[in-house]
Short mmCIF file of C-alpha atoms and ligand atoms in Angstrom, two decimals:
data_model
loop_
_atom_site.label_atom_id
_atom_site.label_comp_id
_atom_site.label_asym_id
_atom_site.label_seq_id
_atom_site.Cartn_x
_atom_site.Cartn_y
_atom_site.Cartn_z
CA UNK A 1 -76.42 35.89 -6.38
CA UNK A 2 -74.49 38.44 -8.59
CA UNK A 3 -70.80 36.78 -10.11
CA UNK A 4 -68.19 39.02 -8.52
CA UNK A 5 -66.24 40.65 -11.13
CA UNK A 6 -62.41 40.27 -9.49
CA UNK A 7 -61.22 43.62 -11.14
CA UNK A 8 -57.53 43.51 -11.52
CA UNK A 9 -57.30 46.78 -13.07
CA UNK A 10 -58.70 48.52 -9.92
CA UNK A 11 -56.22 46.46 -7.49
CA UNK A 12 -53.49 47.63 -9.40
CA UNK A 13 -54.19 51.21 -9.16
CA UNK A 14 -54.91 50.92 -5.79
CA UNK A 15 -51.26 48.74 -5.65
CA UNK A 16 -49.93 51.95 -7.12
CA UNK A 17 -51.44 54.59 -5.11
CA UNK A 18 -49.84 52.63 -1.89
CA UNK A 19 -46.37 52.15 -3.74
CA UNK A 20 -46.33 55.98 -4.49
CA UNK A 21 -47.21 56.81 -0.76
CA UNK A 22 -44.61 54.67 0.56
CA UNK A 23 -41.86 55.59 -1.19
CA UNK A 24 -42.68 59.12 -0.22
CA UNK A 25 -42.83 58.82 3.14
CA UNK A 26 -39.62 56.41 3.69
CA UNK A 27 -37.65 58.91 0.94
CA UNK A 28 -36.68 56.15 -0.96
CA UNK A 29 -36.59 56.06 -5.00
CA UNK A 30 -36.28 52.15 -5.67
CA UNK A 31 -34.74 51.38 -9.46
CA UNK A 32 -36.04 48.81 -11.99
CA UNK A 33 -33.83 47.80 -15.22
CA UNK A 34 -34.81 45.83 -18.02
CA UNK A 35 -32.37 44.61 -20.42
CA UNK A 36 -33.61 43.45 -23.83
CA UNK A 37 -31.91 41.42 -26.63
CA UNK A 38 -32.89 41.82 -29.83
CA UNK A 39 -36.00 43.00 -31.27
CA UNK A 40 -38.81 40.59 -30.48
CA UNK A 41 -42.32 42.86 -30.93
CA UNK A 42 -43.94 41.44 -28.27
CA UNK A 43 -41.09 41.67 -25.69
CA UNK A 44 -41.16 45.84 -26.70
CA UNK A 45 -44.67 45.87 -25.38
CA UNK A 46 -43.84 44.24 -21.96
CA UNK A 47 -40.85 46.87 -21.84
CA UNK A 48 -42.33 49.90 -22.43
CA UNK A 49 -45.44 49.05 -20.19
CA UNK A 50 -42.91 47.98 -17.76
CA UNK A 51 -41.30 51.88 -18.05
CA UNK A 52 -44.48 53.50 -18.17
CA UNK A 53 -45.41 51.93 -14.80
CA UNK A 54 -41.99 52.85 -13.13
CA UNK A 55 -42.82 56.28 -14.25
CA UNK A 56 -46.04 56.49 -12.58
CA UNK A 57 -45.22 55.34 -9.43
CA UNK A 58 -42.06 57.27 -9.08
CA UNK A 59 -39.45 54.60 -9.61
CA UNK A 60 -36.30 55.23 -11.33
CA UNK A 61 -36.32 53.02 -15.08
CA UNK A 62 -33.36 52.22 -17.42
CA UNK A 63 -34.18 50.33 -20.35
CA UNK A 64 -30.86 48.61 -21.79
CA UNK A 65 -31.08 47.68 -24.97
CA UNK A 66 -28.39 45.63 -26.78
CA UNK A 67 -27.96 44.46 -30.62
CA UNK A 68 -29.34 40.81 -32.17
CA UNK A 69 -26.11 39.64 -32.58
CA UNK A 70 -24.49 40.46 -28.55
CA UNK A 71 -22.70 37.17 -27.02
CA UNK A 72 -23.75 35.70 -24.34
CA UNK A 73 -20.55 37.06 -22.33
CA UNK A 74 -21.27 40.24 -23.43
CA UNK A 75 -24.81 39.90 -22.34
CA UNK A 76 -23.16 38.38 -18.80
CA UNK A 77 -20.83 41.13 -18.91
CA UNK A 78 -23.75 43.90 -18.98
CA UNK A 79 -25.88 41.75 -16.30
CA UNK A 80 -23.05 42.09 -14.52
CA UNK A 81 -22.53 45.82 -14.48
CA UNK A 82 -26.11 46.95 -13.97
CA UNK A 83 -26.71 44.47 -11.54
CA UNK A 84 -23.37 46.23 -9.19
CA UNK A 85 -25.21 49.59 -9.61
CA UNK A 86 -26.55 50.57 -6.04
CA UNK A 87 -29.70 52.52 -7.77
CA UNK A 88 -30.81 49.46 -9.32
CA UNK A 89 -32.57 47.16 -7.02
CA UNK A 90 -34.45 45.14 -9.69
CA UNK A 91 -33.04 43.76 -12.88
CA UNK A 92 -34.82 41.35 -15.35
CA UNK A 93 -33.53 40.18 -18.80
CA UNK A 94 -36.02 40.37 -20.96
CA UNK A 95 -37.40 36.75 -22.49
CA UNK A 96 -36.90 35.29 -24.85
CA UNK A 97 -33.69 35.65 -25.62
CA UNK A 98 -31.77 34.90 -29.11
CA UNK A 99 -31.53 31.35 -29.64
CA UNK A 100 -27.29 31.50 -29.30
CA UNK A 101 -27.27 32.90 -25.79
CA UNK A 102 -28.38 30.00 -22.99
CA UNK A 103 -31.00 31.27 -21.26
CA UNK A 104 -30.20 29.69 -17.97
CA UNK A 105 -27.09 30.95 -17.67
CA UNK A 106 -28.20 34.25 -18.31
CA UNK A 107 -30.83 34.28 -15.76
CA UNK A 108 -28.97 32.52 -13.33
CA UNK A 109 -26.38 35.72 -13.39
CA UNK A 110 -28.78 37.90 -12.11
CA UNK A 111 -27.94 38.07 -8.50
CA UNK A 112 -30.01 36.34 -6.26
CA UNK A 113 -30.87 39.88 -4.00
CA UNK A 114 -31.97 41.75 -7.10
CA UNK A 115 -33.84 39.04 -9.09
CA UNK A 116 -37.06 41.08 -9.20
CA UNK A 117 -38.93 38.16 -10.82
CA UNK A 118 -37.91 35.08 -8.86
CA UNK A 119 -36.32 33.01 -11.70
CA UNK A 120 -32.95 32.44 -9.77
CA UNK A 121 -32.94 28.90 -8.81
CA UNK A 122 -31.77 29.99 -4.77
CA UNK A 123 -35.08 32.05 -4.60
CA UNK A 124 -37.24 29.34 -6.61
CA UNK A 125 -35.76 26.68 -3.99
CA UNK A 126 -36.21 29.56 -0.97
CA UNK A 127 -39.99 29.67 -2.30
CA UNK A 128 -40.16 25.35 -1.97
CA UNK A 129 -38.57 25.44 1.65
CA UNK A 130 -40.73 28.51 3.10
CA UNK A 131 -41.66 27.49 5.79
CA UNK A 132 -38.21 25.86 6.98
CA UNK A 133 -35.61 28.44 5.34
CA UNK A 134 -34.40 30.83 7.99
CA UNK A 135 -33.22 33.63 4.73
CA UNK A 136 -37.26 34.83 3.66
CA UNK A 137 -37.69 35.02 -0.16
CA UNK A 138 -38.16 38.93 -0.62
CA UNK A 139 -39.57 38.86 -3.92
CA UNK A 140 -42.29 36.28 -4.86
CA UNK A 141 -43.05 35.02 -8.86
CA UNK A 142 -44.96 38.06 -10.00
CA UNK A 143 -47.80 36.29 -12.05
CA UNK A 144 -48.29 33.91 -8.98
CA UNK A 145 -48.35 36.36 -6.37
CA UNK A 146 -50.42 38.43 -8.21
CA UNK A 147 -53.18 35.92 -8.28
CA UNK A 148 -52.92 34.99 -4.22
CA UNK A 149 -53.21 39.40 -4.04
CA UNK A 150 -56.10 39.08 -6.10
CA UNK A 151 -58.13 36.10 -3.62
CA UNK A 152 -56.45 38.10 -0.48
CA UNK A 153 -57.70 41.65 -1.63
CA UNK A 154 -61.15 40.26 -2.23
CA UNK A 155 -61.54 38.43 0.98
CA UNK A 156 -61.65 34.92 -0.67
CA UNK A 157 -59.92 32.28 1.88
CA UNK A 158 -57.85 29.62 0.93
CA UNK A 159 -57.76 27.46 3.76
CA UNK A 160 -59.21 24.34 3.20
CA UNK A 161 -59.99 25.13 -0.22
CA UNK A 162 -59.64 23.12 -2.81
CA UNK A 163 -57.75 24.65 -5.84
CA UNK A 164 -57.13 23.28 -8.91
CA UNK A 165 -54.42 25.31 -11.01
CA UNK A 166 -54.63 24.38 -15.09
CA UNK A 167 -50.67 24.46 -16.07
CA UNK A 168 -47.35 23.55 -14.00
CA UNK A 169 -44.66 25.85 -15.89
CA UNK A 170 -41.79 27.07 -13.51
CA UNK A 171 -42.83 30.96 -13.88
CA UNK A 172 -47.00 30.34 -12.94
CA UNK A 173 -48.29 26.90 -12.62
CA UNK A 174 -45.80 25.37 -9.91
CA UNK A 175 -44.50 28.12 -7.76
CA UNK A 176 -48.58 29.25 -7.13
CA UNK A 177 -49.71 25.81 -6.25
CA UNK A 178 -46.86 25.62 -3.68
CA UNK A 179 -47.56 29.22 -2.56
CA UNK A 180 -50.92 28.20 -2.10
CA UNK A 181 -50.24 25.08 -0.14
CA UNK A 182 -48.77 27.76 2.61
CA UNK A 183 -52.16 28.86 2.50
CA UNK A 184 -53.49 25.15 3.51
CA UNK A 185 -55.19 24.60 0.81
CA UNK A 186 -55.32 21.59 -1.02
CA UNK A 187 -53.47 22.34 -4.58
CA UNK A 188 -53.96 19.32 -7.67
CA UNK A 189 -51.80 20.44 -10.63
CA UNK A 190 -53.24 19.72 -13.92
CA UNK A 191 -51.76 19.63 -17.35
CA UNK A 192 -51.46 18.62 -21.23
CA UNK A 193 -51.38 14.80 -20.02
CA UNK A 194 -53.84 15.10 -16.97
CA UNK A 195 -56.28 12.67 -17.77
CA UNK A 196 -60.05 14.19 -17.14
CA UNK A 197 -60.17 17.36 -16.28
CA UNK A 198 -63.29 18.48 -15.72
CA UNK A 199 -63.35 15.75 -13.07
CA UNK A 200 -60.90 18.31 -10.98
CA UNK A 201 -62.50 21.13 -12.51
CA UNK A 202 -66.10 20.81 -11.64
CA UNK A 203 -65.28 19.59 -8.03
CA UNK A 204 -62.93 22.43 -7.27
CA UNK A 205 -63.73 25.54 -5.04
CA UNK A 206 -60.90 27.98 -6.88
CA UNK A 207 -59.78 27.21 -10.76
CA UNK A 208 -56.73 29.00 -11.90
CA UNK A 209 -55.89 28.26 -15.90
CA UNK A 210 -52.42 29.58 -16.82
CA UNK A 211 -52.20 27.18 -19.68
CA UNK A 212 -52.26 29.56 -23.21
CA UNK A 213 -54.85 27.71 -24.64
CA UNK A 214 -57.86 30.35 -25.75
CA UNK A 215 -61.27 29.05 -23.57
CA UNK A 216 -59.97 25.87 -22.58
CA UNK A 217 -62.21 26.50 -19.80
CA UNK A 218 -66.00 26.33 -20.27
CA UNK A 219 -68.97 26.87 -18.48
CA UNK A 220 -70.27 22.52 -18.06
CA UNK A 221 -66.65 21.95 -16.60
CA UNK A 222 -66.79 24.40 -13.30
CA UNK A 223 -69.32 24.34 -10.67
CA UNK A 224 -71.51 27.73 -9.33
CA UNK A 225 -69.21 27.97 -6.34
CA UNK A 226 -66.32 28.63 -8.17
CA UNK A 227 -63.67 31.25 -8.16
CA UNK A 228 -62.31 31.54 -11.38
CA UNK A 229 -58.93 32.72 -12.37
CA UNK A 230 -57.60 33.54 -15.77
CA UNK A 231 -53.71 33.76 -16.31
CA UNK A 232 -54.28 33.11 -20.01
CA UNK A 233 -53.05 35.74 -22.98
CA UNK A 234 -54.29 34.84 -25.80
CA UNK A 235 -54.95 36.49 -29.27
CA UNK A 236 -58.37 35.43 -31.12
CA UNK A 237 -58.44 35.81 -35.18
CA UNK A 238 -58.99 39.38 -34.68
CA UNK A 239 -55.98 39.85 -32.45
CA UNK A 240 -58.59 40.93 -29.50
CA UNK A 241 -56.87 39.73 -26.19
CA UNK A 242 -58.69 37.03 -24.88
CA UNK A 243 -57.91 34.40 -21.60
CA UNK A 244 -57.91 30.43 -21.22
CA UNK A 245 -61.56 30.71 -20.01
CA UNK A 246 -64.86 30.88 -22.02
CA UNK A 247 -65.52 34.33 -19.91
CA UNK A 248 -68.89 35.26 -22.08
CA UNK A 249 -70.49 31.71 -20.82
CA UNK A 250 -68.99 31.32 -16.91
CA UNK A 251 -69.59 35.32 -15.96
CA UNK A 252 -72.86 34.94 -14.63
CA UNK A 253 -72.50 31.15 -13.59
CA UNK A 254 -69.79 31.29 -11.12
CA UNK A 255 -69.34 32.87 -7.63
CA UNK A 256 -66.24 34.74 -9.20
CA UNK A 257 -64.38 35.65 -11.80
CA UNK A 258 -60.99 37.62 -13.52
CA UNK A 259 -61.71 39.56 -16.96
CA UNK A 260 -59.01 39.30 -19.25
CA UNK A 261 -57.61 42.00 -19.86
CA UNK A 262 -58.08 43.85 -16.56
CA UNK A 263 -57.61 40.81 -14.07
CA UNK A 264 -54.28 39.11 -13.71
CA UNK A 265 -52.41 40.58 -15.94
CA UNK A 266 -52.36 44.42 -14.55
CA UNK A 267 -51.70 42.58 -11.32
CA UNK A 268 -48.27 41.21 -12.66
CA UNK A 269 -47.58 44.65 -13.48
CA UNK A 270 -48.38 45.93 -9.81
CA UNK A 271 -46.54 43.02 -8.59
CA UNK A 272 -43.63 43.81 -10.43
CA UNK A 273 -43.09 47.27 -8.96
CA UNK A 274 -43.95 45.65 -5.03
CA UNK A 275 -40.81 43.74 -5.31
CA UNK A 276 -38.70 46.38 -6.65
CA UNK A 277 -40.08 48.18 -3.38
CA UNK A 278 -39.62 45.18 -1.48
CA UNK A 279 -35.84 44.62 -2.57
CA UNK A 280 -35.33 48.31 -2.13
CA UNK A 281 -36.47 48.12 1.40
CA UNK A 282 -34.13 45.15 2.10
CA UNK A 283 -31.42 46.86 0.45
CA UNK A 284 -31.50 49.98 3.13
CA UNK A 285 -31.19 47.59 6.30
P1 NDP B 1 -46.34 27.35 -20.52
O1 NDP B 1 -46.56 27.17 -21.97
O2 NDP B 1 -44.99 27.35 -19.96
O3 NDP B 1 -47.21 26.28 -19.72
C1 NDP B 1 -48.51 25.95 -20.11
C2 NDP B 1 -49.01 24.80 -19.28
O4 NDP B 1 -50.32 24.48 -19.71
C3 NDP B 1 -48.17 23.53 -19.40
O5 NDP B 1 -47.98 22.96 -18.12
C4 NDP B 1 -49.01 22.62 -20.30
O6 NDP B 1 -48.89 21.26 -20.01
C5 NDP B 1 -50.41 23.07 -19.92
N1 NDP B 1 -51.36 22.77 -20.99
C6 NDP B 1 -51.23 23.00 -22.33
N2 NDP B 1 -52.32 22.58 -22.99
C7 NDP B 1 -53.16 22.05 -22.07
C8 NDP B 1 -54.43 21.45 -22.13
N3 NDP B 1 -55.08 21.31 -23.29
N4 NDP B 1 -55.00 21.03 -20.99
C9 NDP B 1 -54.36 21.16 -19.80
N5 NDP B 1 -53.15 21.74 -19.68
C10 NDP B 1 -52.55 22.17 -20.80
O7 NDP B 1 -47.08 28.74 -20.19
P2 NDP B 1 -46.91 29.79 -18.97
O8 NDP B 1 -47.16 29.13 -17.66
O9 NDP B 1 -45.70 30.60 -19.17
O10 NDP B 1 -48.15 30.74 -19.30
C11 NDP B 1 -49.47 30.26 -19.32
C12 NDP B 1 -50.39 31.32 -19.88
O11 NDP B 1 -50.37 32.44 -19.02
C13 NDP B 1 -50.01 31.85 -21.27
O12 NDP B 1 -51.19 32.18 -21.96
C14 NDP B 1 -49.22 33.11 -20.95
O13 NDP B 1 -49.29 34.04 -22.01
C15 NDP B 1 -49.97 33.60 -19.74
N6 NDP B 1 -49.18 34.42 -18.83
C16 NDP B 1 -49.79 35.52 -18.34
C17 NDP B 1 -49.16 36.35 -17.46
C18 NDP B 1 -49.90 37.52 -16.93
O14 NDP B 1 -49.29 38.45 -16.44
N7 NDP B 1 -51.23 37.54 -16.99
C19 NDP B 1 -47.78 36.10 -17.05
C20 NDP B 1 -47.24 34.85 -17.52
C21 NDP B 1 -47.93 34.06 -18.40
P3 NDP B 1 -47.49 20.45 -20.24
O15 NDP B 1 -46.62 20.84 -19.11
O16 NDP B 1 -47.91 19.02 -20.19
O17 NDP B 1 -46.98 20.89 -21.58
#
């Protein structure tokens, strides 16, 4: 049997087409704004793709951009303001930051109801107690909900499964294996200190690697069942884009499979502008 390509890209655009229609028809124009710190290259990249997919759906955009040097009150102070702006429904501050300005303080200043990307601790907690918390968590981790869209859009159950997910950072690894234990299946977490892991690999019915290691994952160390999912971004020595698994060797040997680029990562995108719907939605009750 044929590996099914999991095409990302297409989702996405489909993602869009139903974002686009929505707004339409409820007459709503749901805001997104990005503030960035400093000049980091590849952080200019995420922005501007970030704008460019506002634009397309229909979403109002405001890019805020603020000097190397700012202070981290002045950076609070600005968080502050957009975030009490009733057209803005989604604000992120753009990582990483400038070594002088704490992080966590910044991030936990974005207010819980318009923290587009799930970083505020309240949400991240709201996300452990699901099942049990009687305020719903409106706006899932991007990355990780863009990988349970992919499975869901292509039909691929998780019940009973069992997934293994490569990686256990607070933005991917963790939130998606708990998100995934909603789903009943049965999650192991691997990581730099994991000791075999092929042993999980080979026996497990869905792989995700969001680990940033280039083809960690290779074709002896998964079985033909597999569904394979690729967080990874990675540059090779010719600064071509490539993913944590060995995709030339495991695309015709598994049951399934994400390209990088077009899998997960224009999913993140798409996932992006579905909470800034979802918050928007929330926002009109
Ligand atoms: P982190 O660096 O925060 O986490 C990486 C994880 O991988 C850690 O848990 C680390 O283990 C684990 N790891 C590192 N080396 C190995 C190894 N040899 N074997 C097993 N596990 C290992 O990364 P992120 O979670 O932020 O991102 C992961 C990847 O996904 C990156 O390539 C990133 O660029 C990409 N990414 C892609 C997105 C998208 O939209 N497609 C969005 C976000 C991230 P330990 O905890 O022990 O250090």
């Amino acid at each position: 049997v044929a590996t099914i390509t999991l095409d990302g890209k297409k989702l996405a655009s489909d993602i869009k087409n139903e974002i686009r229609r929505e707004i339409q028809e409820l007459g709503i124009k749901p805001g997104l704004a990005v503030i960035v710190v400093g000049d980091d290259p590849a952080s200019a990249v995420y922005v501007r793709n970030k704008g460019k997919d506002c634009h397309e759906v229909g979403f109002l955009h405001e890019e805020i951009k603020l000097p190397h040097e700012t202070t981290e009150k002045e950076l609070l102070e600005c968080v502050s303001r957009i975030a009490g702006r009733d057209d803005i429904h989604g604000l992120i501050v753009q990582l990483p930051l400038p070594r002088h300005i704490n992080e966590h303080v910044v991030l936990n200043a974005i207010p819980q109801h318009k923290d587009v990307d799930c970083f505020h601790p309240t949400n991240m907690g709201l996300l452990f107690t699901k099942k049990k918390a009687d305020i719903p968590l409106i706006a899932p981790p991007c990355t990780a909900a863009a990988v349970i869209e992919i499975l869901d859009r292509y039909g691929i159950s998780m019940a009973g499964k069992y997934i293994v997910v490569i990686g256990r950072s607070n933005i991917v690894g963790k939130p998606l294996a708990v998100m995934m234990l909603d789903r009943d299946a049965t999650v192991s977490i691997c990581h730099s200190k994991t000791r075999d892991l092929e042993k999980h690999l080979i026996e497990a019915d869905i792989i995700v690697a969001a680990v940033g290691v280039p083809k960690l994952v290779k074709e002896y160390m998964v079985s033909p069942k597999a569904v394979v999912i690729d967080v990874g971004i990675n540059r090779d020595a010719d600064g071509k884009l490539i993913g944590d698994v060995d995709y030339e060797h495991l695309k015709d040997k598994v049951h399934a499979i994400t390209p990088v680029p077009g899998g997960v990562g224009p999913m993140t995108r798409a996932m992006l502008l579905k909470n800034t719907l979802k918050i928007a939605k929330a926002a009109r009750k």
